[in-house]
Short mmCIF file of C-alpha atoms in Angstrom, two decimals:
data_model
loop_
_atom_site.label_atom_id
_atom_site.label_comp_id
_atom_site.label_asym_id
_atom_site.label_seq_id
_atom_site.Cartn_x
_atom_site.Cartn_y
_atom_site.Cartn_z
CA MET A 1 -53.61 -74.26 -84.79
CA THR A 2 -54.49 -72.93 -82.11
CA SER A 3 -53.39 -73.81 -78.37
CA SER A 4 -55.71 -75.39 -75.49
CA ASP A 5 -54.46 -72.36 -73.70
CA THR A 6 -57.03 -69.69 -76.16
CA PRO A 7 -60.16 -70.37 -74.71
CA LEU A 8 -62.37 -71.16 -78.36
CA ARG A 9 -64.52 -67.71 -78.02
CA VAL A 10 -68.05 -68.65 -78.88
CA ALA A 11 -71.27 -66.66 -79.16
CA ILE A 12 -74.61 -67.62 -78.57
CA ILE A 13 -78.44 -66.58 -80.35
CA LEU A 14 -81.53 -67.00 -79.36
CA ILE A 15 -84.06 -66.23 -81.86
CA GLY A 16 -87.90 -65.93 -81.49
CA ASN A 17 -90.18 -63.28 -80.82
CA GLU A 18 -92.11 -65.54 -77.84
CA LEU A 19 -88.42 -65.06 -76.04
CA LEU A 20 -89.30 -61.60 -76.45
CA SER A 21 -92.41 -61.70 -74.93
CA GLY A 22 -92.09 -62.69 -72.44
CA LYS A 23 -94.63 -66.05 -72.91
CA ILE A 24 -91.23 -68.66 -72.85
CA GLN A 25 -88.32 -68.18 -70.25
CA ASP A 26 -85.13 -69.38 -72.46
CA GLU A 27 -83.67 -72.74 -70.78
CA ASN A 28 -81.61 -72.83 -73.97
CA GLY A 29 -78.86 -69.88 -72.74
CA HIS A 30 -78.34 -70.68 -69.53
CA TYR A 31 -77.89 -74.87 -70.68
CA ALA A 32 -75.25 -74.28 -73.45
CA THR A 33 -73.73 -71.16 -71.93
CA ARG A 34 -72.79 -73.08 -68.35
CA ARG A 35 -71.79 -76.61 -70.67
CA LEU A 36 -69.70 -74.57 -72.66
CA ARG A 37 -66.82 -73.28 -69.66
CA ALA A 38 -67.22 -77.02 -68.30
CA LEU A 39 -65.80 -77.21 -72.22
CA GLY A 40 -63.53 -74.43 -71.69
CA ALA A 41 -64.46 -72.06 -73.69
CA SER A 42 -64.98 -68.25 -73.08
CA VAL A 43 -68.87 -67.84 -73.76
CA THR A 44 -68.69 -64.11 -74.64
CA ARG A 45 -72.20 -62.86 -75.54
CA VAL A 46 -75.88 -63.86 -75.07
CA SER A 47 -78.04 -62.13 -77.61
CA ILE A 48 -82.39 -63.19 -77.56
CA ILE A 49 -83.28 -61.39 -81.10
CA PRO A 50 -86.69 -61.84 -83.02
CA ASP A 51 -88.79 -62.91 -85.63
CA VAL A 52 -86.76 -60.57 -88.28
CA GLN A 53 -84.50 -60.87 -90.72
CA ALA A 54 -82.77 -57.52 -90.69
CA ASP A 55 -82.20 -58.23 -87.00
CA ILE A 56 -80.77 -62.29 -87.40
CA VAL A 57 -78.33 -61.30 -89.80
CA ASP A 58 -77.19 -57.82 -88.27
CA GLU A 59 -75.81 -60.30 -84.93
CA VAL A 60 -75.05 -63.46 -86.60
CA GLN A 61 -72.37 -61.28 -89.29
CA ARG A 62 -71.29 -59.33 -85.46
CA CYS A 63 -70.97 -62.13 -83.72
CA LEU A 64 -68.75 -64.02 -86.30
CA ARG A 65 -66.85 -60.66 -86.14
CA SER A 66 -65.64 -61.53 -82.82
CA ASN A 67 -65.84 -65.43 -82.43
CA ASP A 68 -64.50 -68.77 -83.42
CA VAL A 69 -68.12 -70.37 -82.78
CA VAL A 70 -71.47 -68.85 -82.88
CA ILE A 71 -74.68 -70.98 -81.94
CA THR A 72 -78.27 -71.11 -82.63
CA SER A 73 -81.57 -71.57 -81.15
CA GLY A 74 -84.22 -71.58 -82.85
CA GLY A 75 -86.16 -70.46 -85.81
CA VAL A 76 -85.89 -73.54 -87.73
CA GLY A 77 -89.72 -74.84 -88.05
CA PRO A 78 -92.21 -75.49 -91.07
CA THR A 79 -94.12 -71.54 -90.48
CA HIS A 80 -93.44 -68.27 -91.96
CA ASP A 81 -91.29 -66.78 -89.12
CA ASP A 82 -89.21 -69.93 -89.04
CA ILE A 83 -86.33 -67.52 -90.78
CA THR A 84 -82.86 -68.46 -89.62
CA LEU A 85 -81.81 -69.95 -92.05
CA GLU A 86 -82.15 -68.51 -94.92
CA CYS A 87 -80.52 -64.72 -92.35
CA ILE A 88 -78.03 -67.38 -92.02
CA ALA A 89 -77.50 -67.46 -95.60
CA GLU A 90 -77.72 -64.07 -96.34
CA ALA A 91 -75.42 -62.85 -93.22
CA LEU A 92 -72.65 -65.33 -94.98
CA GLY A 93 -72.92 -63.78 -98.77
CA VAL A 94 -74.34 -67.46 -99.85
CA ASP A 95 -77.68 -68.02 -101.43
CA CYS A 96 -79.94 -71.22 -99.73
CA TYR A 97 -80.44 -74.74 -101.52
CA LEU A 98 -82.61 -77.28 -101.09
CA GLU A 99 -80.88 -80.72 -99.65
CA PRO A 100 -81.87 -84.25 -100.97
CA GLN A 101 -80.00 -85.34 -97.62
CA LEU A 102 -83.05 -83.43 -95.77
CA GLU A 103 -85.50 -83.06 -98.52
CA ALA A 104 -85.96 -87.08 -98.15
CA LEU A 105 -86.12 -86.99 -94.46
CA ILE A 106 -88.96 -84.85 -94.79
CA ASN A 107 -90.80 -86.98 -97.87
CA ARG A 108 -90.01 -89.93 -95.70
CA TYR A 109 -91.35 -87.90 -92.93
CA PHE A 110 -94.60 -85.94 -93.68
CA GLY A 111 -95.22 -88.51 -96.95
CA ASP A 112 -98.59 -87.68 -98.00
CA ARG A 113 -99.38 -84.68 -95.88
CA VAL A 114 -95.93 -82.56 -96.76
CA THR A 115 -96.46 -79.26 -98.28
CA PRO A 116 -93.95 -76.47 -99.44
CA ALA A 117 -93.91 -74.75 -95.76
CA HIS A 118 -91.57 -78.36 -94.43
CA MET A 119 -89.61 -78.53 -97.50
CA ARG A 120 -88.45 -74.60 -95.84
CA MET A 121 -86.96 -76.62 -92.78
CA ALA A 122 -84.64 -78.30 -96.40
CA THR A 123 -83.45 -74.77 -98.10
CA ILE A 124 -80.87 -74.87 -95.79
CA PRO A 125 -76.91 -71.76 -97.18
CA ARG A 126 -75.32 -73.06 -99.28
CA GLY A 127 -71.69 -74.60 -97.89
CA SER A 128 -73.60 -75.95 -94.96
CA ALA A 129 -72.58 -79.70 -94.01
CA LEU A 130 -73.96 -82.12 -91.29
CA LEU A 131 -73.23 -83.57 -88.22
CA GLU A 132 -74.46 -87.25 -86.98
CA ALA A 133 -76.73 -86.14 -84.51
CA GLY A 134 -76.54 -89.45 -82.09
CA GLU A 135 -80.06 -91.00 -82.25
CA ASN A 136 -82.06 -88.93 -83.86
CA THR A 137 -82.44 -88.55 -86.92
CA TRP A 138 -82.38 -85.01 -87.90
CA PRO A 139 -78.99 -83.99 -88.33
CA ILE A 140 -77.45 -79.92 -87.11
CA VAL A 141 -76.79 -78.40 -90.28
CA HIS A 142 -73.72 -76.19 -89.82
CA THR A 143 -72.14 -73.92 -91.95
CA GLU A 144 -68.61 -72.11 -91.79
CA SER A 145 -68.07 -71.14 -87.88
CA VAL A 146 -72.18 -71.50 -87.20
CA TYR A 147 -73.77 -74.35 -86.14
CA VAL A 148 -78.00 -73.89 -86.45
CA LEU A 149 -79.68 -75.56 -82.78
CA PRO A 150 -83.82 -75.76 -82.43
CA GLY A 151 -85.16 -74.36 -80.25
CA VAL A 152 -87.12 -76.56 -78.30
CA PRO A 153 -85.13 -76.86 -75.30
CA GLU A 154 -85.06 -80.98 -74.97
CA ILE A 155 -84.25 -80.96 -78.39
CA PHE A 156 -81.47 -78.40 -78.60
CA ARG A 157 -79.66 -79.94 -75.02
CA ALA A 158 -79.66 -82.48 -77.27
CA LYS A 159 -78.00 -81.93 -80.31
CA PHE A 160 -76.11 -80.31 -78.52
CA GLU A 161 -74.22 -83.11 -76.41
CA ALA A 162 -74.26 -84.14 -80.19
CA LEU A 163 -71.29 -81.63 -81.25
CA ALA A 164 -70.59 -80.68 -76.93
CA GLU A 165 -66.93 -82.81 -77.89
CA ARG A 166 -65.97 -80.90 -81.44
CA LEU A 167 -66.39 -77.53 -79.08
CA ARG A 168 -63.84 -78.98 -76.28
CA ARG A 169 -60.53 -76.76 -76.49
CA GLY A 170 -58.38 -76.95 -72.87
CA GLN A 171 -59.97 -75.88 -69.78
CA TRP A 172 -60.91 -73.27 -66.55
CA TYR A 173 -59.64 -73.71 -63.86
CA LEU A 174 -61.58 -71.91 -60.83
CA ARG A 175 -60.58 -71.99 -56.55
CA SER A 176 -62.67 -69.59 -54.66
CA ILE A 177 -62.11 -67.61 -51.58
CA TYR A 178 -64.82 -66.75 -49.10
CA LEU A 179 -64.57 -63.89 -46.23
CA ASN A 180 -66.13 -61.98 -43.44
CA VAL A 181 -66.27 -58.27 -45.09
CA ASP A 182 -67.46 -55.38 -47.45
CA GLU A 183 -66.42 -55.95 -50.95
CA GLY A 184 -65.36 -52.38 -51.11
CA ALA A 185 -63.07 -52.66 -49.37
CA ILE A 186 -60.80 -56.22 -51.17
CA ALA A 187 -61.59 -53.79 -54.13
CA ALA A 188 -58.23 -52.62 -54.62
CA LEU A 189 -56.81 -55.73 -54.16
CA LEU A 190 -58.81 -57.59 -56.53
CA LEU A 191 -57.95 -55.54 -59.63
CA GLU A 192 -54.15 -56.05 -58.51
CA LEU A 193 -54.91 -59.79 -58.51
CA GLU A 194 -56.36 -60.25 -61.94
CA ARG A 195 -53.18 -57.41 -62.92
CA ASP A 196 -50.71 -58.98 -61.92
CA HIS A 197 -51.01 -63.32 -62.49
CA GLY A 198 -53.69 -62.71 -65.32
CA VAL A 199 -56.42 -64.76 -63.74
CA SER A 200 -59.96 -63.45 -63.88
CA ILE A 201 -61.83 -62.13 -60.52
CA GLY A 202 -64.99 -62.86 -59.34
CA SER A 203 -65.90 -61.09 -56.20
CA TYR A 204 -70.31 -61.75 -55.17
CA PRO A 205 -71.74 -60.88 -51.94
CA LYS A 206 -74.35 -62.67 -49.73
CA TRP A 207 -76.41 -60.54 -47.02
CA ARG A 208 -78.29 -64.12 -46.05
CA GLY A 209 -77.69 -67.33 -45.36
CA THR A 210 -74.21 -67.84 -45.12
CA ASP A 211 -71.07 -67.36 -42.80
CA TYR A 212 -69.08 -65.20 -45.41
CA ARG A 213 -69.86 -61.79 -46.69
CA VAL A 214 -68.58 -62.67 -49.99
CA ARG A 215 -67.25 -64.85 -52.23
CA VAL A 216 -64.28 -64.57 -54.69
CA THR A 217 -63.52 -66.82 -57.66
CA VAL A 218 -60.68 -66.90 -59.52
CA GLU A 219 -60.50 -68.31 -62.85
CA ALA A 220 -57.55 -68.99 -65.26
CA ARG A 221 -56.58 -71.13 -67.89
CA SER A 222 -53.77 -72.93 -65.90
CA PRO A 223 -53.66 -74.46 -62.18
CA ASP A 224 -50.25 -72.58 -61.51
CA GLN A 225 -51.57 -68.68 -62.18
CA VAL A 226 -55.16 -70.02 -60.47
CA ASN A 227 -52.88 -71.25 -56.96
CA ALA A 228 -49.99 -68.12 -57.04
CA ALA A 229 -53.27 -65.73 -57.40
CA ILE A 230 -54.95 -67.70 -54.44
CA ALA A 231 -51.66 -68.01 -52.16
CA GLU A 232 -50.78 -64.03 -52.36
CA ALA A 233 -54.93 -62.88 -51.31
CA ALA A 234 -54.40 -65.20 -48.74
CA GLN A 235 -51.05 -63.34 -47.98
CA GLN A 236 -52.55 -60.11 -47.94
CA LEU A 237 -55.63 -59.81 -46.38
CA ASP A 238 -56.16 -60.04 -42.54
CA PRO A 239 -56.47 -63.31 -41.83
CA THR A 240 -59.59 -62.81 -39.48
CA VAL A 241 -61.42 -62.30 -42.25
CA ILE A 242 -60.97 -65.56 -44.30
CA VAL A 243 -63.67 -67.97 -43.95
CA ARG A 244 -61.90 -69.73 -45.79
CA VAL A 245 -60.59 -71.74 -48.89
CA ASP A 246 -61.73 -74.12 -51.38
CA ASP A 247 -59.25 -76.59 -51.74
CA PRO A 248 -58.28 -78.71 -53.77
CA LEU A 249 -58.79 -76.43 -57.24
CA GLY A 250 -61.89 -77.40 -59.26
CA THR A 251 -62.57 -76.94 -63.03
CA THR A 252 -65.52 -74.34 -63.14
CA ASP A 253 -67.44 -77.27 -64.03
CA MET B 1 -96.41 -37.23 -78.38
CA THR B 2 -96.75 -40.43 -78.29
CA SER B 3 -100.14 -42.79 -79.17
CA SER B 4 -100.53 -45.60 -77.36
CA ASP B 5 -100.93 -48.06 -79.79
CA THR B 6 -96.85 -46.88 -81.44
CA PRO B 7 -95.39 -49.82 -78.48
CA LEU B 8 -92.40 -47.92 -76.25
CA ARG B 9 -89.56 -49.74 -77.56
CA VAL B 10 -86.73 -51.78 -74.93
CA ALA B 11 -83.71 -53.56 -74.53
CA ILE B 12 -82.14 -54.84 -72.48
CA ILE B 13 -78.88 -55.42 -70.40
CA LEU B 14 -77.40 -57.85 -68.49
CA ILE B 15 -73.88 -56.63 -67.55
CA GLY B 16 -71.66 -59.68 -66.03
CA ASN B 17 -68.52 -62.37 -66.60
CA GLU B 18 -70.96 -64.18 -63.41
CA LEU B 19 -73.42 -64.23 -66.04
CA LEU B 20 -71.69 -65.76 -69.14
CA SER B 21 -69.11 -68.56 -66.68
CA GLY B 22 -72.14 -70.04 -66.25
CA LYS B 23 -71.78 -69.16 -62.33
CA ILE B 24 -75.12 -67.20 -61.76
CA GLN B 25 -78.15 -68.54 -64.77
CA ASP B 26 -79.74 -64.70 -64.89
CA GLU B 27 -83.23 -64.26 -63.89
CA ASN B 28 -83.94 -60.43 -64.49
CA GLY B 29 -84.36 -60.62 -67.76
CA HIS B 30 -87.60 -62.51 -67.87
CA TYR B 31 -88.33 -61.17 -65.12
CA ALA B 32 -87.46 -57.16 -66.69
CA THR B 33 -89.31 -59.18 -70.32
CA ARG B 34 -92.68 -59.95 -68.83
CA ARG B 35 -93.66 -57.39 -66.90
CA LEU B 36 -92.21 -54.99 -69.68
CA ARG B 37 -95.10 -56.97 -71.87
CA ALA B 38 -97.47 -56.26 -69.57
CA LEU B 39 -97.06 -52.76 -69.50
CA GLY B 40 -97.72 -51.91 -73.13
CA ALA B 41 -93.68 -52.60 -74.52
CA SER B 42 -92.28 -54.11 -76.89
CA VAL B 43 -88.69 -55.75 -75.72
CA THR B 44 -86.78 -55.76 -78.54
CA ARG B 45 -83.86 -57.11 -77.45
CA VAL B 46 -82.09 -58.92 -75.19
CA SER B 47 -78.23 -59.43 -74.39
CA ILE B 48 -76.31 -60.74 -71.54
CA ILE B 49 -72.93 -59.00 -72.06
CA PRO B 50 -69.30 -59.17 -69.78
CA ASP B 51 -67.45 -56.09 -67.82
CA VAL B 52 -65.91 -55.40 -70.72
CA GLN B 53 -65.50 -51.59 -71.34
CA ALA B 54 -65.31 -51.90 -75.62
CA ASP B 55 -68.95 -54.31 -75.64
CA ILE B 56 -71.05 -52.62 -72.85
CA VAL B 57 -70.11 -48.96 -74.11
CA ASP B 58 -71.39 -50.62 -77.87
CA GLU B 59 -74.04 -52.94 -76.62
CA VAL B 60 -75.30 -49.37 -75.56
CA GLN B 61 -74.94 -46.86 -78.46
CA ARG B 62 -75.98 -49.92 -80.68
CA CYS B 63 -79.04 -49.77 -78.47
CA LEU B 64 -79.93 -46.40 -78.37
CA ARG B 65 -80.34 -46.49 -81.88
CA SER B 66 -83.41 -48.03 -82.30
CA ASN B 67 -85.28 -48.16 -78.71
CA ASP B 68 -87.04 -45.80 -76.86
CA VAL B 69 -85.64 -46.51 -73.18
CA VAL B 70 -82.68 -49.31 -72.21
CA ILE B 71 -82.27 -50.58 -69.54
CA THR B 72 -79.62 -52.28 -67.55
CA SER B 73 -78.68 -54.78 -65.02
CA GLY B 74 -75.47 -55.46 -63.20
CA GLY B 75 -72.25 -54.07 -63.13
CA VAL B 76 -73.07 -51.21 -60.67
CA GLY B 77 -70.93 -52.68 -56.67
CA PRO B 78 -67.61 -51.70 -55.79
CA THR B 79 -65.23 -53.49 -57.49
CA HIS B 80 -63.00 -53.43 -60.17
CA ASP B 81 -65.31 -54.61 -62.78
CA ASP B 82 -68.47 -52.55 -61.71
CA ILE B 83 -67.92 -50.40 -64.08
CA THR B 84 -71.27 -49.62 -65.63
CA LEU B 85 -72.36 -46.30 -65.13
CA GLU B 86 -68.91 -45.07 -66.66
CA CYS B 87 -69.94 -47.29 -69.99
CA ILE B 88 -72.89 -45.79 -69.90
CA ALA B 89 -71.08 -42.43 -69.94
CA GLU B 90 -69.31 -43.06 -72.78
CA ALA B 91 -71.98 -44.40 -75.43
CA LEU B 92 -73.73 -40.74 -74.05
CA GLY B 93 -70.23 -39.28 -75.07
CA VAL B 94 -70.85 -37.31 -71.82
CA ASP B 95 -68.23 -37.05 -68.08
CA CYS B 96 -68.33 -38.83 -64.00
CA TYR B 97 -69.51 -36.88 -61.48
CA LEU B 98 -69.50 -37.82 -58.04
CA GLU B 99 -73.01 -36.84 -56.98
CA PRO B 100 -73.59 -35.55 -53.81
CA GLN B 101 -76.72 -37.35 -53.05
CA LEU B 102 -74.86 -40.35 -53.57
CA GLU B 103 -72.42 -39.60 -51.42
CA ALA B 104 -73.66 -38.31 -48.59
CA LEU B 105 -75.99 -41.42 -48.94
CA ILE B 106 -72.61 -43.67 -48.91
CA ASN B 107 -71.22 -42.03 -46.46
CA ARG B 108 -73.66 -42.07 -43.70
CA TYR B 109 -74.44 -46.15 -43.99
CA PHE B 110 -70.81 -47.49 -43.95
CA GLY B 111 -69.12 -44.38 -42.56
CA ASP B 112 -65.47 -44.96 -41.58
CA ARG B 113 -65.33 -48.12 -43.40
CA VAL B 114 -65.79 -46.08 -45.93
CA THR B 115 -62.74 -46.55 -49.29
CA PRO B 116 -62.66 -44.62 -52.64
CA ALA B 117 -64.14 -47.69 -54.00
CA HIS B 118 -67.38 -46.66 -52.15
CA MET B 119 -66.94 -43.80 -54.56
CA ARG B 120 -67.40 -44.82 -57.63
CA MET B 121 -71.52 -46.60 -56.97
CA ALA B 122 -71.91 -42.46 -56.87
CA THR B 123 -70.26 -41.41 -59.70
CA ILE B 124 -72.52 -40.83 -62.48
CA PRO B 125 -72.79 -40.15 -65.96
CA ARG B 126 -73.82 -36.63 -66.11
CA GLY B 127 -77.05 -35.16 -66.46
CA SER B 128 -78.18 -38.29 -64.62
CA ALA B 129 -81.34 -37.67 -62.89
CA LEU B 130 -82.13 -39.69 -59.23
CA LEU B 131 -85.72 -41.08 -59.24
CA GLU B 132 -86.76 -41.76 -56.35
CA ALA B 133 -87.67 -46.39 -55.27
CA GLY B 134 -90.09 -46.79 -52.67
CA GLU B 135 -88.53 -48.02 -49.26
CA ASN B 136 -84.95 -48.15 -51.06
CA THR B 137 -82.60 -45.82 -49.55
CA TRP B 138 -80.37 -45.68 -53.09
CA PRO B 139 -82.51 -44.65 -55.85
CA ILE B 140 -82.34 -45.33 -59.74
CA VAL B 141 -79.91 -43.03 -61.78
CA HIS B 142 -81.34 -43.10 -65.13
CA THR B 143 -79.79 -41.02 -67.43
CA GLU B 144 -81.56 -39.42 -71.34
CA SER B 145 -83.78 -43.23 -71.51
CA VAL B 146 -81.21 -45.26 -69.63
CA TYR B 147 -81.79 -46.50 -66.59
CA VAL B 148 -79.36 -48.30 -64.29
CA LEU B 149 -80.09 -50.91 -62.52
CA PRO B 150 -78.53 -53.92 -59.84
CA GLY B 151 -77.88 -57.27 -60.62
CA VAL B 152 -78.94 -59.12 -57.75
CA PRO B 153 -82.38 -59.94 -58.24
CA GLU B 154 -84.46 -58.58 -55.28
CA ILE B 155 -83.05 -55.85 -56.32
CA PHE B 156 -83.46 -55.45 -59.72
CA ARG B 157 -86.76 -56.55 -59.25
CA ALA B 158 -87.88 -53.72 -56.64
CA LYS B 159 -86.10 -50.85 -58.64
CA PHE B 160 -88.27 -52.03 -61.53
CA GLU B 161 -91.35 -52.41 -59.79
CA ALA B 162 -90.29 -48.70 -58.70
CA LEU B 163 -90.25 -47.17 -62.28
CA ALA B 164 -92.22 -49.23 -64.08
CA GLU B 165 -95.91 -46.90 -64.33
CA ARG B 166 -92.69 -44.92 -66.18
CA LEU B 167 -93.16 -47.29 -68.78
CA ARG B 168 -96.87 -47.99 -69.08
CA ARG B 169 -98.01 -47.25 -72.84
CA GLY B 170 -101.17 -48.86 -73.82
CA GLN B 171 -101.76 -52.79 -74.11
CA TRP B 172 -100.97 -55.81 -75.70
CA TYR B 173 -104.63 -58.27 -76.21
CA LEU B 174 -103.92 -62.20 -77.58
CA ARG B 175 -105.82 -64.74 -77.86
CA SER B 176 -104.62 -68.10 -78.79
CA ILE B 177 -105.93 -71.02 -81.31
CA TYR B 178 -105.82 -74.47 -79.50
CA LEU B 179 -105.64 -76.80 -83.09
CA ASN B 180 -104.97 -80.74 -83.78
CA VAL B 181 -103.46 -79.71 -87.14
CA ASP B 182 -99.74 -80.40 -87.83
CA GLU B 183 -97.86 -76.40 -87.58
CA GLY B 184 -96.86 -76.89 -92.16
CA ALA B 185 -100.39 -77.49 -92.74
CA ILE B 186 -101.36 -74.62 -91.32
CA ALA B 187 -98.27 -72.15 -92.06
CA ALA B 188 -99.68 -69.29 -95.46
CA LEU B 189 -102.77 -69.29 -92.99
CA LEU B 190 -100.45 -68.00 -90.61
CA LEU B 191 -99.25 -65.93 -92.85
CA GLU B 192 -102.15 -64.66 -94.76
CA LEU B 193 -103.28 -63.65 -91.09
CA GLU B 194 -100.68 -61.36 -90.16
CA ARG B 195 -100.28 -59.91 -93.07
CA ASP B 196 -104.29 -59.02 -93.61
CA HIS B 197 -105.38 -58.07 -90.22
CA GLY B 198 -101.78 -56.29 -88.57
CA VAL B 199 -101.37 -58.82 -86.65
CA SER B 200 -98.34 -61.22 -84.85
CA ILE B 201 -99.04 -64.77 -84.72
CA GLY B 202 -97.14 -67.06 -82.29
CA SER B 203 -97.23 -71.36 -83.53
CA TYR B 204 -95.76 -72.86 -80.52
CA PRO B 205 -96.14 -77.36 -81.08
CA LYS B 206 -96.63 -79.26 -78.42
CA TRP B 207 -95.56 -82.70 -78.99
CA ARG B 208 -97.14 -84.61 -75.00
CA GLY B 209 -99.59 -84.68 -72.40
CA THR B 210 -102.20 -81.33 -74.57
CA ASP B 211 -104.78 -82.13 -76.03
CA TYR B 212 -103.63 -80.14 -78.91
CA ARG B 213 -100.48 -80.45 -81.20
CA VAL B 214 -100.60 -76.12 -82.04
CA ARG B 215 -101.13 -73.38 -80.21
CA VAL B 216 -101.32 -70.63 -82.28
CA THR B 217 -100.61 -67.42 -80.57
CA VAL B 218 -102.93 -63.70 -82.20
CA GLU B 219 -101.88 -60.24 -80.14
CA ALA B 220 -102.28 -56.71 -81.59
CA ARG B 221 -103.16 -53.51 -80.11
CA SER B 222 -106.68 -53.02 -80.10
CA PRO B 223 -109.09 -55.91 -79.26
CA ASP B 224 -110.67 -55.66 -83.06
CA GLN B 225 -107.28 -57.18 -85.11
CA VAL B 226 -106.80 -59.75 -83.14
CA ASN B 227 -110.55 -60.74 -82.93
CA ALA B 228 -110.58 -59.86 -86.95
CA ALA B 229 -108.02 -63.18 -86.85
CA ILE B 230 -109.31 -65.38 -85.04
CA ALA B 231 -112.67 -64.95 -86.85
CA GLU B 232 -110.10 -65.23 -89.59
CA ALA B 233 -108.76 -68.55 -88.92
CA ALA B 234 -111.51 -70.19 -87.51
CA GLN B 235 -113.20 -69.20 -90.90
CA GLN B 236 -110.26 -71.11 -93.14
CA LEU B 237 -109.43 -74.28 -90.79
CA ASP B 238 -110.90 -77.65 -91.30
CA PRO B 239 -113.31 -77.79 -88.35
CA THR B 240 -112.64 -80.46 -87.38
CA VAL B 241 -108.91 -79.42 -86.39
CA ILE B 242 -109.98 -77.03 -83.73
CA VAL B 243 -109.51 -78.03 -80.18
CA ARG B 244 -110.70 -74.68 -77.93
CA VAL B 245 -110.49 -70.88 -78.78
CA ASP B 246 -108.57 -69.21 -76.66
CA ASP B 247 -112.01 -66.64 -74.86
CA PRO B 248 -112.85 -63.88 -73.89
CA LEU B 249 -109.65 -61.74 -75.23
CA GLY B 250 -107.20 -61.86 -72.41
CA THR B 251 -104.70 -59.34 -71.72
CA THR B 252 -100.53 -60.59 -72.14
CA ASP B 253 -100.77 -60.35 -68.39
#
């Protein structure tokens, strides 16, 4: 049992040479990051790695060591560079097997045109579970804490939404305070607020097109923490530098 | 001395909690990836990590082990979460010192308003070098093979371009072949081409809005390799599935 005050730790691994050769700009990492934050999670890292067995195995093992959940994107098609499923099996120390339900789906879809390459998509790590994915007939393969999603953005998003509620735990609260001051002048105060109130502070300077010079964000798992830190900031700052404070309290979404 | 036939291996580390909380979508990773490819490099990984000391130190060390160059983005401002420079020093096993040229720049810029927080920006790993950055007065700090760039996209891009030519080595060549066929039917051929010709093959299915179903890309360090692999593909494929072949040879840019 984990309290909802402890955010779910999630790592995202984006797999594909095309992302590292600049051919394709990833969309899935930011999509999942933003949605996971709204679901109360902490995304601890996003890695873009190539279709290389050693890299994938190593990254999955490394991410599993310090996260509750790992989400992968890409490398689940029929071609020679689609090796995500076999690498996850290796990372977990299990073998792969031809899963009958997936095999039947592939045979139904491809009929006479089925090739051994297609069957690689149905060859999954021993111990995997299949999650229904709403409208889509192809299920989400997951194994222990690893969810294996396809790289094509529209399918990635549909699959992500199909499993999103399983990942919801607690909530982040956020308020911002907008200041007309140089970041360097408030650095000590921000550190103090973070330490005294157990909140996460972000500091975002802007140079153009805004009526403020720094936006300071205050985030925590409880509204009280956020409000207390904002109140202290407002008290300690020179009132003339405060442009405005976000009110009421928002969530990170 | 390294031959231009061996691509420079580069890892990119994007540092900042704001990238992992979904507040800001990274732009620098894709920019650098695309430009590095055009400069002939192999980007081996892109990591988005938080402003956490252990994570940054670990990632820098890990990337240095298997790359020629590491580029970092972010974490170089004056606030408490700007810890990139001190983490790089720790990763390299050196200490930090207040660099006189940077100290003078900061004093000149901030004058009376300078704070100890500002001086953190001038406190850099022992053994660092300063690279002129064209129009910008603030130089690029680099140390051994680590180039430390700021996270603000417009400044990141300007700094990147100021050092780009130092990273040029050799060139990638690319041709594409567009097919009306299911990926699964050509998986074995693609693997064979990759093995026989020492080329990198990419396979990109499309479902909508194109006159082909799969784009196959063939890339290598020499035009001859690419042309030989394309010729063999054209010979082995059923001519009726070939929609067209890119001609002439292009670079990856």
